[in-house]
mmCIF file of C-alpha atoms and ligand atoms in Angstrom:
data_model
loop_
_atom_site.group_PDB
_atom_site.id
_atom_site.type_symbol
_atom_site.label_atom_id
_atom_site.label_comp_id
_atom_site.label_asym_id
_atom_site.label_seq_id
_atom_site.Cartn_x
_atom_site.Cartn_y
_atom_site.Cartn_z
ATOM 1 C CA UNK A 1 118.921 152.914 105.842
ATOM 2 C CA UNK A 2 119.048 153.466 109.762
ATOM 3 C CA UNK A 3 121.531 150.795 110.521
ATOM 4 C CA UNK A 4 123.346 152.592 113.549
ATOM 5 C CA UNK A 5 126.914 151.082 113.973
ATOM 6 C CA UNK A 6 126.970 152.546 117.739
ATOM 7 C CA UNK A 7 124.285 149.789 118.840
ATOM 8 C CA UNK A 8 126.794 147.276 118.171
ATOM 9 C CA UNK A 9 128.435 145.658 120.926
ATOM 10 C CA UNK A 10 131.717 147.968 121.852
ATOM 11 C CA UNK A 11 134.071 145.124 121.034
ATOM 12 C CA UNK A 12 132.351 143.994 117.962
ATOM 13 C CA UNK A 13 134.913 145.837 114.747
ATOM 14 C CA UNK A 14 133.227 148.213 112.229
ATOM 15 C CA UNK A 15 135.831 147.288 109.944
ATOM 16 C CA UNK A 16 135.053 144.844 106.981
ATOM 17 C CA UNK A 17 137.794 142.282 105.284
ATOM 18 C CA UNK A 18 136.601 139.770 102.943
ATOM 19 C CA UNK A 19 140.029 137.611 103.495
ATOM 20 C CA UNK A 20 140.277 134.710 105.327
ATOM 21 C CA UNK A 21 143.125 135.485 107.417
ATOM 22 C CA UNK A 22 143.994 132.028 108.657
ATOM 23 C CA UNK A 23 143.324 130.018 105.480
ATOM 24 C CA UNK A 24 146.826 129.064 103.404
ATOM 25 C CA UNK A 25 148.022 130.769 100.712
ATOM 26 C CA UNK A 26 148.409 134.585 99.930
ATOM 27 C CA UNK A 27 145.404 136.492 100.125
ATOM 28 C CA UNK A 28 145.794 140.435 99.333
ATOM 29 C CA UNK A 29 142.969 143.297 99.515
ATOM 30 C CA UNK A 30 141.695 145.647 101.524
ATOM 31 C CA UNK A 31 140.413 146.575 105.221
ATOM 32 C CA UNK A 32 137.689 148.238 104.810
ATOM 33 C CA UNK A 33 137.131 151.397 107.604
ATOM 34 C CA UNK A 34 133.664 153.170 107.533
ATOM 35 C CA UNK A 35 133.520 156.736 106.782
ATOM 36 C CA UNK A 36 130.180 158.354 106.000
ATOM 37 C CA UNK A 37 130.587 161.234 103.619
ATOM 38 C CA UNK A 38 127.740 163.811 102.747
ATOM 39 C CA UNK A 39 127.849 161.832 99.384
ATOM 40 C CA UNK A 40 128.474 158.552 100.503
ATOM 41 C CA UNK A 41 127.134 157.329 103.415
ATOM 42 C CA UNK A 42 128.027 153.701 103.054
ATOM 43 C CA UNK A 43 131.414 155.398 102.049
ATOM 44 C CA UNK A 44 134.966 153.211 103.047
ATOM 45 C CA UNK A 45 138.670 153.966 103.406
ATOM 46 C CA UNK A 46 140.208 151.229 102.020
ATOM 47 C CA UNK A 47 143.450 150.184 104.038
ATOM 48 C CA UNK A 48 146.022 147.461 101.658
ATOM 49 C CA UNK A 49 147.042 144.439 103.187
ATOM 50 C CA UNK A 50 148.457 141.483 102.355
ATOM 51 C CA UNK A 51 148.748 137.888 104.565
ATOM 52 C CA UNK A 52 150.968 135.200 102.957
ATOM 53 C CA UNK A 53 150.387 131.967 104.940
ATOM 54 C CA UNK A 54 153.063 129.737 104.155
ATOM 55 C CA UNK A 55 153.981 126.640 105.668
ATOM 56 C CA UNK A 56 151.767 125.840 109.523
ATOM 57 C CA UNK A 57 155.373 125.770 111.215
ATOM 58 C CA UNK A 58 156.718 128.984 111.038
ATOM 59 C CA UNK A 59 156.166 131.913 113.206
ATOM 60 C CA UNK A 60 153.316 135.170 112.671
ATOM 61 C CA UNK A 61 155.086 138.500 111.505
ATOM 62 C CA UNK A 62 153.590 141.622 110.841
ATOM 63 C CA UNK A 63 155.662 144.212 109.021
ATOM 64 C CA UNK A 64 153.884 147.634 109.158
ATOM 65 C CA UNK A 65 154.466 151.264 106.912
ATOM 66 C CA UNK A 66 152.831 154.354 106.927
ATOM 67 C CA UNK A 67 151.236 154.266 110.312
ATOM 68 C CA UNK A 68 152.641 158.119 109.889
ATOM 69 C CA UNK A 69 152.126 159.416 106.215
ATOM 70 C CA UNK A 70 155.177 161.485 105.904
ATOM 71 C CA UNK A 71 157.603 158.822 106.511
ATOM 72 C CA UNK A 72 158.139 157.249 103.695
ATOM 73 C CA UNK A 73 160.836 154.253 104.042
ATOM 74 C CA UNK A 74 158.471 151.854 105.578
ATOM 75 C CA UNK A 75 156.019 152.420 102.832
ATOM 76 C CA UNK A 76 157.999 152.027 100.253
ATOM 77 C CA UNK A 77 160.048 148.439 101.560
ATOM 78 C CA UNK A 78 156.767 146.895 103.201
ATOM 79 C CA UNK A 79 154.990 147.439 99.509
ATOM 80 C CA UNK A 80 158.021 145.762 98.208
ATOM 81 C CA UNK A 81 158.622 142.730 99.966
ATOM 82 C CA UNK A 82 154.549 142.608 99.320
ATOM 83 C CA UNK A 83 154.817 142.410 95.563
ATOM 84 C CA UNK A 84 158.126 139.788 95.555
ATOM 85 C CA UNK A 85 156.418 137.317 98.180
ATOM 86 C CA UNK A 86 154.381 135.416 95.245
ATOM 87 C CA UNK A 87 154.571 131.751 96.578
ATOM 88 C CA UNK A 88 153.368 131.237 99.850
ATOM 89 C CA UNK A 89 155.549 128.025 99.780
ATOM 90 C CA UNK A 90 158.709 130.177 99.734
ATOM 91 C CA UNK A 91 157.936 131.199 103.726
ATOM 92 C CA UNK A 92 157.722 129.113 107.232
ATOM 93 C CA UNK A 93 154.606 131.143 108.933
ATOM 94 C CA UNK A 94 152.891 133.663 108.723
ATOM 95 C CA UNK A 95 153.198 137.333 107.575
ATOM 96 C CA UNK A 96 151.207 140.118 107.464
ATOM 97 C CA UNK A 97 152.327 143.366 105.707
ATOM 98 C CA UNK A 98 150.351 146.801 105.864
ATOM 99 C CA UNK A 99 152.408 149.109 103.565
ATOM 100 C CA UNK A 100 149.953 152.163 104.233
ATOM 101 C CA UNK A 101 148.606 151.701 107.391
ATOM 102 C CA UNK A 102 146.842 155.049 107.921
ATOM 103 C CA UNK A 103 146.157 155.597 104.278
ATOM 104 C CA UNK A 104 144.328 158.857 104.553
ATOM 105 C CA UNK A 105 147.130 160.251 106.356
ATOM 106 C CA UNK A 106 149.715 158.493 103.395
ATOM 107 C CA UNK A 107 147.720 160.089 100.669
ATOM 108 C CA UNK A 108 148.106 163.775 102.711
ATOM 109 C CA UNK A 109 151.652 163.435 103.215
ATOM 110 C CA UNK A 110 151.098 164.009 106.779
ATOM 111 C CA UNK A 111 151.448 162.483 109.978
ATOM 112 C CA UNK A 112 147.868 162.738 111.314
ATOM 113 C CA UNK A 113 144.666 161.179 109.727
ATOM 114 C CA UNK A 114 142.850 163.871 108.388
ATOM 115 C CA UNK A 115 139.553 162.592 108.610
ATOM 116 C CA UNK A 116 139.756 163.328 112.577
ATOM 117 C CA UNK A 117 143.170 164.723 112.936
ATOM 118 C CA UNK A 118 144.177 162.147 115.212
ATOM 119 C CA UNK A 119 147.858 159.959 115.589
ATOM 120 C CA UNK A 120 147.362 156.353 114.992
ATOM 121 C CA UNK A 121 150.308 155.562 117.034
ATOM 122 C CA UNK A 122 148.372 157.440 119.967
ATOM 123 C CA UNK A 123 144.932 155.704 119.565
ATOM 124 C CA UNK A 124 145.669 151.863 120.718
ATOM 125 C CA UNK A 125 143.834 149.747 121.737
ATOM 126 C CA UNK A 126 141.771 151.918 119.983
ATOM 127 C CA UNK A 127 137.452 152.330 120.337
ATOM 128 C CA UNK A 128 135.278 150.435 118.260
ATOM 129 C CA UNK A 129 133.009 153.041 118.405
ATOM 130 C CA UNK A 130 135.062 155.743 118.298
ATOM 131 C CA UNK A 131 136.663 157.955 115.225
ATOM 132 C CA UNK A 132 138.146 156.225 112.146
ATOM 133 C CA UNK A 133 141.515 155.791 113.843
ATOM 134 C CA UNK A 134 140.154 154.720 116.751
ATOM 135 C CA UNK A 135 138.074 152.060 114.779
ATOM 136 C CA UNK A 136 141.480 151.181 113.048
ATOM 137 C CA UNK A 137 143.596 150.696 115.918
ATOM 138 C CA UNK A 138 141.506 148.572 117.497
ATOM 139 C CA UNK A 139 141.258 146.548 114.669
ATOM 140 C CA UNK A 140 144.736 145.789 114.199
ATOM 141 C CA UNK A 141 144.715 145.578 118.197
ATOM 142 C CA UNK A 142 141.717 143.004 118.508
ATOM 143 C CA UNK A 143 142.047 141.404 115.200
ATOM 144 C CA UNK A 144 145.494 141.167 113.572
ATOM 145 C CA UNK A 145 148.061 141.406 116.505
ATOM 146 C CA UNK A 146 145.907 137.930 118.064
ATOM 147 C CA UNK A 147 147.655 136.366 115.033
ATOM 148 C CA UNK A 148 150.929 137.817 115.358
ATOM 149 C CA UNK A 149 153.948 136.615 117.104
ATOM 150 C CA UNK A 150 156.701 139.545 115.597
ATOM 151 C CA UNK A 151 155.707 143.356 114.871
ATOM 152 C CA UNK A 152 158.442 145.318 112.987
ATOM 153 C CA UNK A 153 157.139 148.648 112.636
ATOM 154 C CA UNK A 154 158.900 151.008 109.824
ATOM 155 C CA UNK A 155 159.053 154.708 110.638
ATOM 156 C CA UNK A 156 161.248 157.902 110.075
ATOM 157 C CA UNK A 157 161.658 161.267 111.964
ATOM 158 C CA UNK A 158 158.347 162.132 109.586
ATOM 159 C CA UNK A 159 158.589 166.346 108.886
ATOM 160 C CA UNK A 160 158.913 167.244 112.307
ATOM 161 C CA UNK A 161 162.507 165.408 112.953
ATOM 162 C CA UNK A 162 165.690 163.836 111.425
ATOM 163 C CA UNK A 163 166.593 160.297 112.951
ATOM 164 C CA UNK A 164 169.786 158.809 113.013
ATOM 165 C CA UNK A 165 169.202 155.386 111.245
ATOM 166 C CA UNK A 166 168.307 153.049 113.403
ATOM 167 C CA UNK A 167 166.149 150.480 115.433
ATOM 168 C CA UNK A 168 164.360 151.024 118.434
ATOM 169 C CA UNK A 169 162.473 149.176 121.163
ATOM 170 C CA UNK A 170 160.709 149.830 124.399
ATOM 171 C CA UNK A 171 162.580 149.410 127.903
ATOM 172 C CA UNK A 172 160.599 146.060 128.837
ATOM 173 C CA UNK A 173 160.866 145.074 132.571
ATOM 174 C CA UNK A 174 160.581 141.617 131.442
ATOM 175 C CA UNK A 175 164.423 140.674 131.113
ATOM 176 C CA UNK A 176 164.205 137.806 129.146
ATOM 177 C CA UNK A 177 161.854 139.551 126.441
ATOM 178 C CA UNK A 178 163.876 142.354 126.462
ATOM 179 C CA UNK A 179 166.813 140.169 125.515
ATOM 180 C CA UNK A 180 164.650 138.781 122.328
ATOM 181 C CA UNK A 181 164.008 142.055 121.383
ATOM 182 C CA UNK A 182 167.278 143.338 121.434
ATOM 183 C CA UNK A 183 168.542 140.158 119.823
ATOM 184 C CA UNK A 184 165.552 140.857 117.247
ATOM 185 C CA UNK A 185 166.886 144.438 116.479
ATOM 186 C CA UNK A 186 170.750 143.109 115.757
ATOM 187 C CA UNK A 187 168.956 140.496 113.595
ATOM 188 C CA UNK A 188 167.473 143.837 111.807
ATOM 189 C CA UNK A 189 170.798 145.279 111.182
ATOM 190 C CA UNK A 190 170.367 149.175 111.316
ATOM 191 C CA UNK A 191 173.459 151.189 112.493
ATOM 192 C CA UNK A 192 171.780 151.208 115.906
ATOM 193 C CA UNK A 193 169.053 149.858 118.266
ATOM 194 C CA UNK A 194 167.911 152.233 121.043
ATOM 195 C CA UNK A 195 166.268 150.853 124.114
ATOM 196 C CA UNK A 196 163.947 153.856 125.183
ATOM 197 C CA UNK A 197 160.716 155.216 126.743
ATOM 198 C CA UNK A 198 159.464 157.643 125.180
ATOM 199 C CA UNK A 199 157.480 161.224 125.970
ATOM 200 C CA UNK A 200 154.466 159.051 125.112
ATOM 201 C CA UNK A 201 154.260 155.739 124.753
ATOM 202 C CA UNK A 202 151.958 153.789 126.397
ATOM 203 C CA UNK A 203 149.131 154.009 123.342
ATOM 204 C CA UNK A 204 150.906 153.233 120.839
ATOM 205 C CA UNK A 205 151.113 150.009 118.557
ATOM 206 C CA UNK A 206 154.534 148.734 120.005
ATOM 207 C CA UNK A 207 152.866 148.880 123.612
ATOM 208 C CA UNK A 208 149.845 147.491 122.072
ATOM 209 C CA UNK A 209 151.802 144.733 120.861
ATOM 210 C CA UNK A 210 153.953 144.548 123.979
ATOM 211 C CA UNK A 211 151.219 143.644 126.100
ATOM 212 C CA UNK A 212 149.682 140.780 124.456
ATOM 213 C CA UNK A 213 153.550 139.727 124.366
ATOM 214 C CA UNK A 214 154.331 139.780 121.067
ATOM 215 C CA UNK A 215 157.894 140.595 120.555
ATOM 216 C CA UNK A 216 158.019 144.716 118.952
ATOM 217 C CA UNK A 217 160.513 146.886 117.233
ATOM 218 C CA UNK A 218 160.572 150.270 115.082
ATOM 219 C CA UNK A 219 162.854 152.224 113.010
ATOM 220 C CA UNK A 220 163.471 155.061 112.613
ATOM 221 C CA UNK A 221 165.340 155.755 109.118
ATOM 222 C CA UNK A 222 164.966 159.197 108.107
ATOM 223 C CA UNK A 223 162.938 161.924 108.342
ATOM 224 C CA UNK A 224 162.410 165.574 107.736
ATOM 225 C CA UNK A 225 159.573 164.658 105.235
ATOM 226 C CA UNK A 226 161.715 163.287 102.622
ATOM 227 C CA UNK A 227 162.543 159.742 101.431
ATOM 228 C CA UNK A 228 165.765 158.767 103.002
ATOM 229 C CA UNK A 229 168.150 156.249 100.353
ATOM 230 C CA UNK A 230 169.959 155.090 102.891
ATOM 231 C CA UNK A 231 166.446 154.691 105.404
ATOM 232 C CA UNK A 232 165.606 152.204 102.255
ATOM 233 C CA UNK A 233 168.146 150.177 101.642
ATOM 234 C CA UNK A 234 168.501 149.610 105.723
ATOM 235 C CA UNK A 235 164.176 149.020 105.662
ATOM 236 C CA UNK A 236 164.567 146.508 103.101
ATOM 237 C CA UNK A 237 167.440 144.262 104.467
ATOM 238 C CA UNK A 238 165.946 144.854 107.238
ATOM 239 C CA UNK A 239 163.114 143.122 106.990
ATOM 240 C CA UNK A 240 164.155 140.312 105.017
ATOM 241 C CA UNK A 241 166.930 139.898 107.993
ATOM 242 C CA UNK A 242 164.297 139.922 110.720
ATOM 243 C CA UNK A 243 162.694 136.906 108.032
ATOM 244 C CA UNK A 244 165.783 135.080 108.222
ATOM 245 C CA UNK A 245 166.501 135.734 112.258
ATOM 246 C CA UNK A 246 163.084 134.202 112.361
ATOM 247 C CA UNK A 247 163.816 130.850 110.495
ATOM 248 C CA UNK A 248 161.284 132.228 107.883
ATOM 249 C CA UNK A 249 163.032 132.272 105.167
ATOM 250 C CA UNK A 250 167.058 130.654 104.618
ATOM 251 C CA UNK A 251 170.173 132.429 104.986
ATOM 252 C CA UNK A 252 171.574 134.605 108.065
ATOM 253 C CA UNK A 253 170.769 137.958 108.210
ATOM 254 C CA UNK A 254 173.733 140.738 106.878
ATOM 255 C CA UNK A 255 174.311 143.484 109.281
ATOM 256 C CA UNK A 256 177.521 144.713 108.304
ATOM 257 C CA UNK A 257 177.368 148.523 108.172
ATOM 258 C CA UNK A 258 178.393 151.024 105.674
ATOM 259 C CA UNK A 259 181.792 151.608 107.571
ATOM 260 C CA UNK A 260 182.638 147.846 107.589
ATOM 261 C CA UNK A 261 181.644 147.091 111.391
ATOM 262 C CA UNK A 262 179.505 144.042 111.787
ATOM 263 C CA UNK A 263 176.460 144.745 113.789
ATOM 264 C CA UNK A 264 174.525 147.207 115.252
ATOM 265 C CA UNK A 265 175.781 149.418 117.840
ATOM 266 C CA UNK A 266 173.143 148.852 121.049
ATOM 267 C CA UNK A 267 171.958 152.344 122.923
ATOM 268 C CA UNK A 268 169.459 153.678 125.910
ATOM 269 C CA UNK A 269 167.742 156.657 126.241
ATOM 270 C CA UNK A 270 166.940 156.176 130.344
ATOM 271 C CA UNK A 271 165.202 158.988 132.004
ATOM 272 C CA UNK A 272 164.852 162.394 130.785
ATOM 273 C CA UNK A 273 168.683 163.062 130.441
ATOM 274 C CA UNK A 274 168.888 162.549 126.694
ATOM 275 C CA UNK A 275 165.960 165.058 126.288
ATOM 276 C CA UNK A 276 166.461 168.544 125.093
ATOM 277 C CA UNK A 277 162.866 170.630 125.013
ATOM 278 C CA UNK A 278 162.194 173.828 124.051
ATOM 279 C CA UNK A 279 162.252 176.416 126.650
ATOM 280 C CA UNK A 280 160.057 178.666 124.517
ATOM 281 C CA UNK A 281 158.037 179.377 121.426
ATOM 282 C CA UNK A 282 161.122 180.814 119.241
ATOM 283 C CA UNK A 283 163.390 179.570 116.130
ATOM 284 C CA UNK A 284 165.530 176.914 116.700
ATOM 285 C CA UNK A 285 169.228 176.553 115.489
ATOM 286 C CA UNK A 286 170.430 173.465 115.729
ATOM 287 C CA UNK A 287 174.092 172.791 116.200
ATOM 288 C CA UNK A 288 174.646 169.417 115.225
ATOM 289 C CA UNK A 289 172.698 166.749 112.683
ATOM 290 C CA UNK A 290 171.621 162.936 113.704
ATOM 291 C CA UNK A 291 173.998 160.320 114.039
ATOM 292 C CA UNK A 292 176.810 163.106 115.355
ATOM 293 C CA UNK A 293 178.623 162.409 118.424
ATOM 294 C CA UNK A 294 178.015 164.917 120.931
ATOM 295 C CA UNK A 295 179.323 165.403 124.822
ATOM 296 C CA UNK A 296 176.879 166.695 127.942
ATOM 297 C CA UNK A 297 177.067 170.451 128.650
ATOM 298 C CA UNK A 298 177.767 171.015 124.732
ATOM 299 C CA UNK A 299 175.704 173.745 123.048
ATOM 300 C CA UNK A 300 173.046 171.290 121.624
ATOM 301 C CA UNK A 301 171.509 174.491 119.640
ATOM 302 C CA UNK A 302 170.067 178.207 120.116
ATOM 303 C CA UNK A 303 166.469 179.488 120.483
ATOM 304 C CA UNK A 304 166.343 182.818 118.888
ATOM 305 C CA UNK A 305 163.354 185.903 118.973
ATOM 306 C CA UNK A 306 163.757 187.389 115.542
ATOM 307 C CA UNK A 307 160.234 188.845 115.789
ATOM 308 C CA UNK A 308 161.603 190.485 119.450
ATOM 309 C CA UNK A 309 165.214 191.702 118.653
ATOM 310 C CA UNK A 310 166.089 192.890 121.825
ATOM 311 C CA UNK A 311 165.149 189.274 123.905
ATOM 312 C CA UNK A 312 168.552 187.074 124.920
ATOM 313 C CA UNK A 313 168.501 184.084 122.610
ATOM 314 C CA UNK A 314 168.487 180.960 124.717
ATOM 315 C CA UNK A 315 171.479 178.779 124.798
ATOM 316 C CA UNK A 316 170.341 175.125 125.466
ATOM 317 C CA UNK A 317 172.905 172.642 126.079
ATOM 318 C CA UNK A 318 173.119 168.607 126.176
ATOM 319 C CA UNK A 319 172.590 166.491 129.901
ATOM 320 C CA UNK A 320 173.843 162.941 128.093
ATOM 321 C CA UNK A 321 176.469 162.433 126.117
ATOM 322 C CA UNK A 322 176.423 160.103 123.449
ATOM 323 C CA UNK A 323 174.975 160.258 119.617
ATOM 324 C CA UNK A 324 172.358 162.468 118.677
ATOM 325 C CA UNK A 325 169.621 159.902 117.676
ATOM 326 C CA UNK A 326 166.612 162.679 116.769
ATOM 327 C CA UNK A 327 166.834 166.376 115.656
ATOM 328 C CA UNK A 328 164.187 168.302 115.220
ATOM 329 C CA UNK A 329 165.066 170.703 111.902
ATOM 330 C CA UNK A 330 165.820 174.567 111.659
ATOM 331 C CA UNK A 331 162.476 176.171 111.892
ATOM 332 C CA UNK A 332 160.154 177.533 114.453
ATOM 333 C CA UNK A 333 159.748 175.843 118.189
ATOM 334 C CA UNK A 334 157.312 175.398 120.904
ATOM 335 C CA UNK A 335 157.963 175.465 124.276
ATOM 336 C CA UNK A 336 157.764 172.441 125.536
ATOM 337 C CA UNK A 337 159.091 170.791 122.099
ATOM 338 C CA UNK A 338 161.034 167.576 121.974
ATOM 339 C CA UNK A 339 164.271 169.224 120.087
ATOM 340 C CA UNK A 340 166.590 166.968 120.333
ATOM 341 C CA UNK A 341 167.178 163.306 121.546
ATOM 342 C CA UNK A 342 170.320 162.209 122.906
ATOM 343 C CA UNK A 343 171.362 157.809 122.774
ATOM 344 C CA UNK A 344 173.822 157.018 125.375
ATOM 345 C CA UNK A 345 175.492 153.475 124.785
ATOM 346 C CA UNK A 346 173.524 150.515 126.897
ATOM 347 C CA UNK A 347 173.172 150.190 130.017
ATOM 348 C CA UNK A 348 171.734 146.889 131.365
HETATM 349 ZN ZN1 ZN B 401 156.400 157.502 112.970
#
């Protein structure tokens, strides 16, 4: 066979699904992402989806887990809510839940692919033509978020960091869709929504979503590569909140917190203030764990030189005071390192 794929129009998707998106009813199976293997050249990666249509006048979600495979929570809530949602009739609109987006990267416990060693949340709009994440973001870019109104996006700190539990969203100049958003995140119910820009955000799937204007929010409910009970529990209300926020389902969403308060506390990370890096390649000690309040000009941790015993360990110290909202955990640092992230309350 000498089919090339690259003679394809650039916009044309390499990926195959044999279910009708738009037709009514639940339809669940598989996107199907080309990878040619030494022993399979017709070889797929087959990514789970599911798409209950319910009734025409509802609104399009899509709930999304494992677009990094070591952060579990989303994975394990999105799957969930797949397997209860039977009867299509039991919605208004549309949903579309990916409980593994990049699979490969699910199965590997890791948060790049590793057929190409690439971050789907860096790739979009992805390349039709490009690697297999490349071909997968711009699938969901090109295909699925065209039918999408809503994007909830479950993630965690992943292995590299600890996250206090909470929603997040980008810093939208739009006004009035920032204001949906935000109202969006209360509707979620985590502990706390941070309005942010991030080190790197502009190609991923929120700012994918964001510019076809399709109302987007993440977690992030745990981290340091472990399944966080808590993370869970907040994933799966959660979603079934942002369901009834949306008129999708009856009922009004719960968002009292553990403590007793009734919503979700609403936080900025503007500028670089709430960023600590790392000033060189060393061993971090932390001083303090997510969700801790903590002041500016506190000792936010120490990089030590155990390998070079007679180099000054490097006191590094907090710009914003606030809650920590990310920590990276004990272990070894680059310079340059994202080490700590610190959520100031909001700030219109
Ligand atoms: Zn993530």
């Amino acid at each position: 066979m000498t089919a090339d794929a690259t003679a394809a129009p650039a916009a044309r998707s390499r990926v195959m699904c044999d279910l009708d998106l738009d037709a009514p009813g639940r339809h669940e199976g598989y996107l199907r992402v080309p990878f040619s293997r030494d022993d399979a050249g017709w070889g797929t990666v087959e990514i789970p989806i599911v798409v209950v249509n319910g009734t025409p006048d509802g609104p399009r979600a899509m709930f999304t887990g494992g677009v990094h495979g070591d952060e579990y929570e989303g994975q394990i809530a999105v799957s969930r809510l797949a397997r209860e949602l039977r009867d299509p009739q039991s919605i208004r609109g549309r949903l579309i839940l990916m409980p593994m987006v990049d699979l490969p990267a699910a199965l590997a416990g890791r948060r790049l692919c590793p057929l190409d060693e690439r971050d789907l949340n860096r790739q979009f709009p992805g390349d039709a033509r490009g690697t297999f994440t490349q071909v997968l973001a711009h699938y969901i870019d090109s295909v699925l978020l065209p039918r999408t109104d809503v994007l909830v996006e479950v993630h965690s700190g992943g292995h590299g960091m600890e996250a206090a539990l909470s929603t997040n969203m980008h810093w939208v100049d739009d006004a009035g869709q920032r204001a949906r958003q935000m109202a969006l995140a209360a509707a979620f119910g985590a502990p706390y929504n941070v309005v942010f820009w991030g080190v790197d955000e502009g190609a991923t799937l929120p700012s994918a979503a964001e510019r076809r204007g399709i109302l987007a929010i993440g977690t992030e409910l745990g981290g340091w590569g472990r399944v966080n009970i808590e993370g869970v529990r907040i994933a799966e209300r959660g979603l079934r909140n942002v369901m009834k926020h949306l008129g999708m389902i009856d009922g009004a969403p719960d968002t009292t917190q553990r403590d007793g308060s009734p919503g979700t506390r609403q936080m900025g990370v503007q500028g670089s203030a709430g960023y600590v890096f790392g000033p060189a390649d060393g061993l971090f000690e932390p001083k303090h764990l997510a969700g801790q309040p903590v002041r500016a000009g506190e000792l936010a941790g120490i990089v030590h030189f155990p390998e070079d015993w007679a180099r000054s360990p490097i006191e590094l110290r907090y710009r914003a005071t606030g809650v920590l909202w990310m920590a990276m955990g004990p272990g070894r640092c680059r310079k340059g390192d994202t080490l700590a992230v610190v959520m100031e309350d909001y700030r219109p």
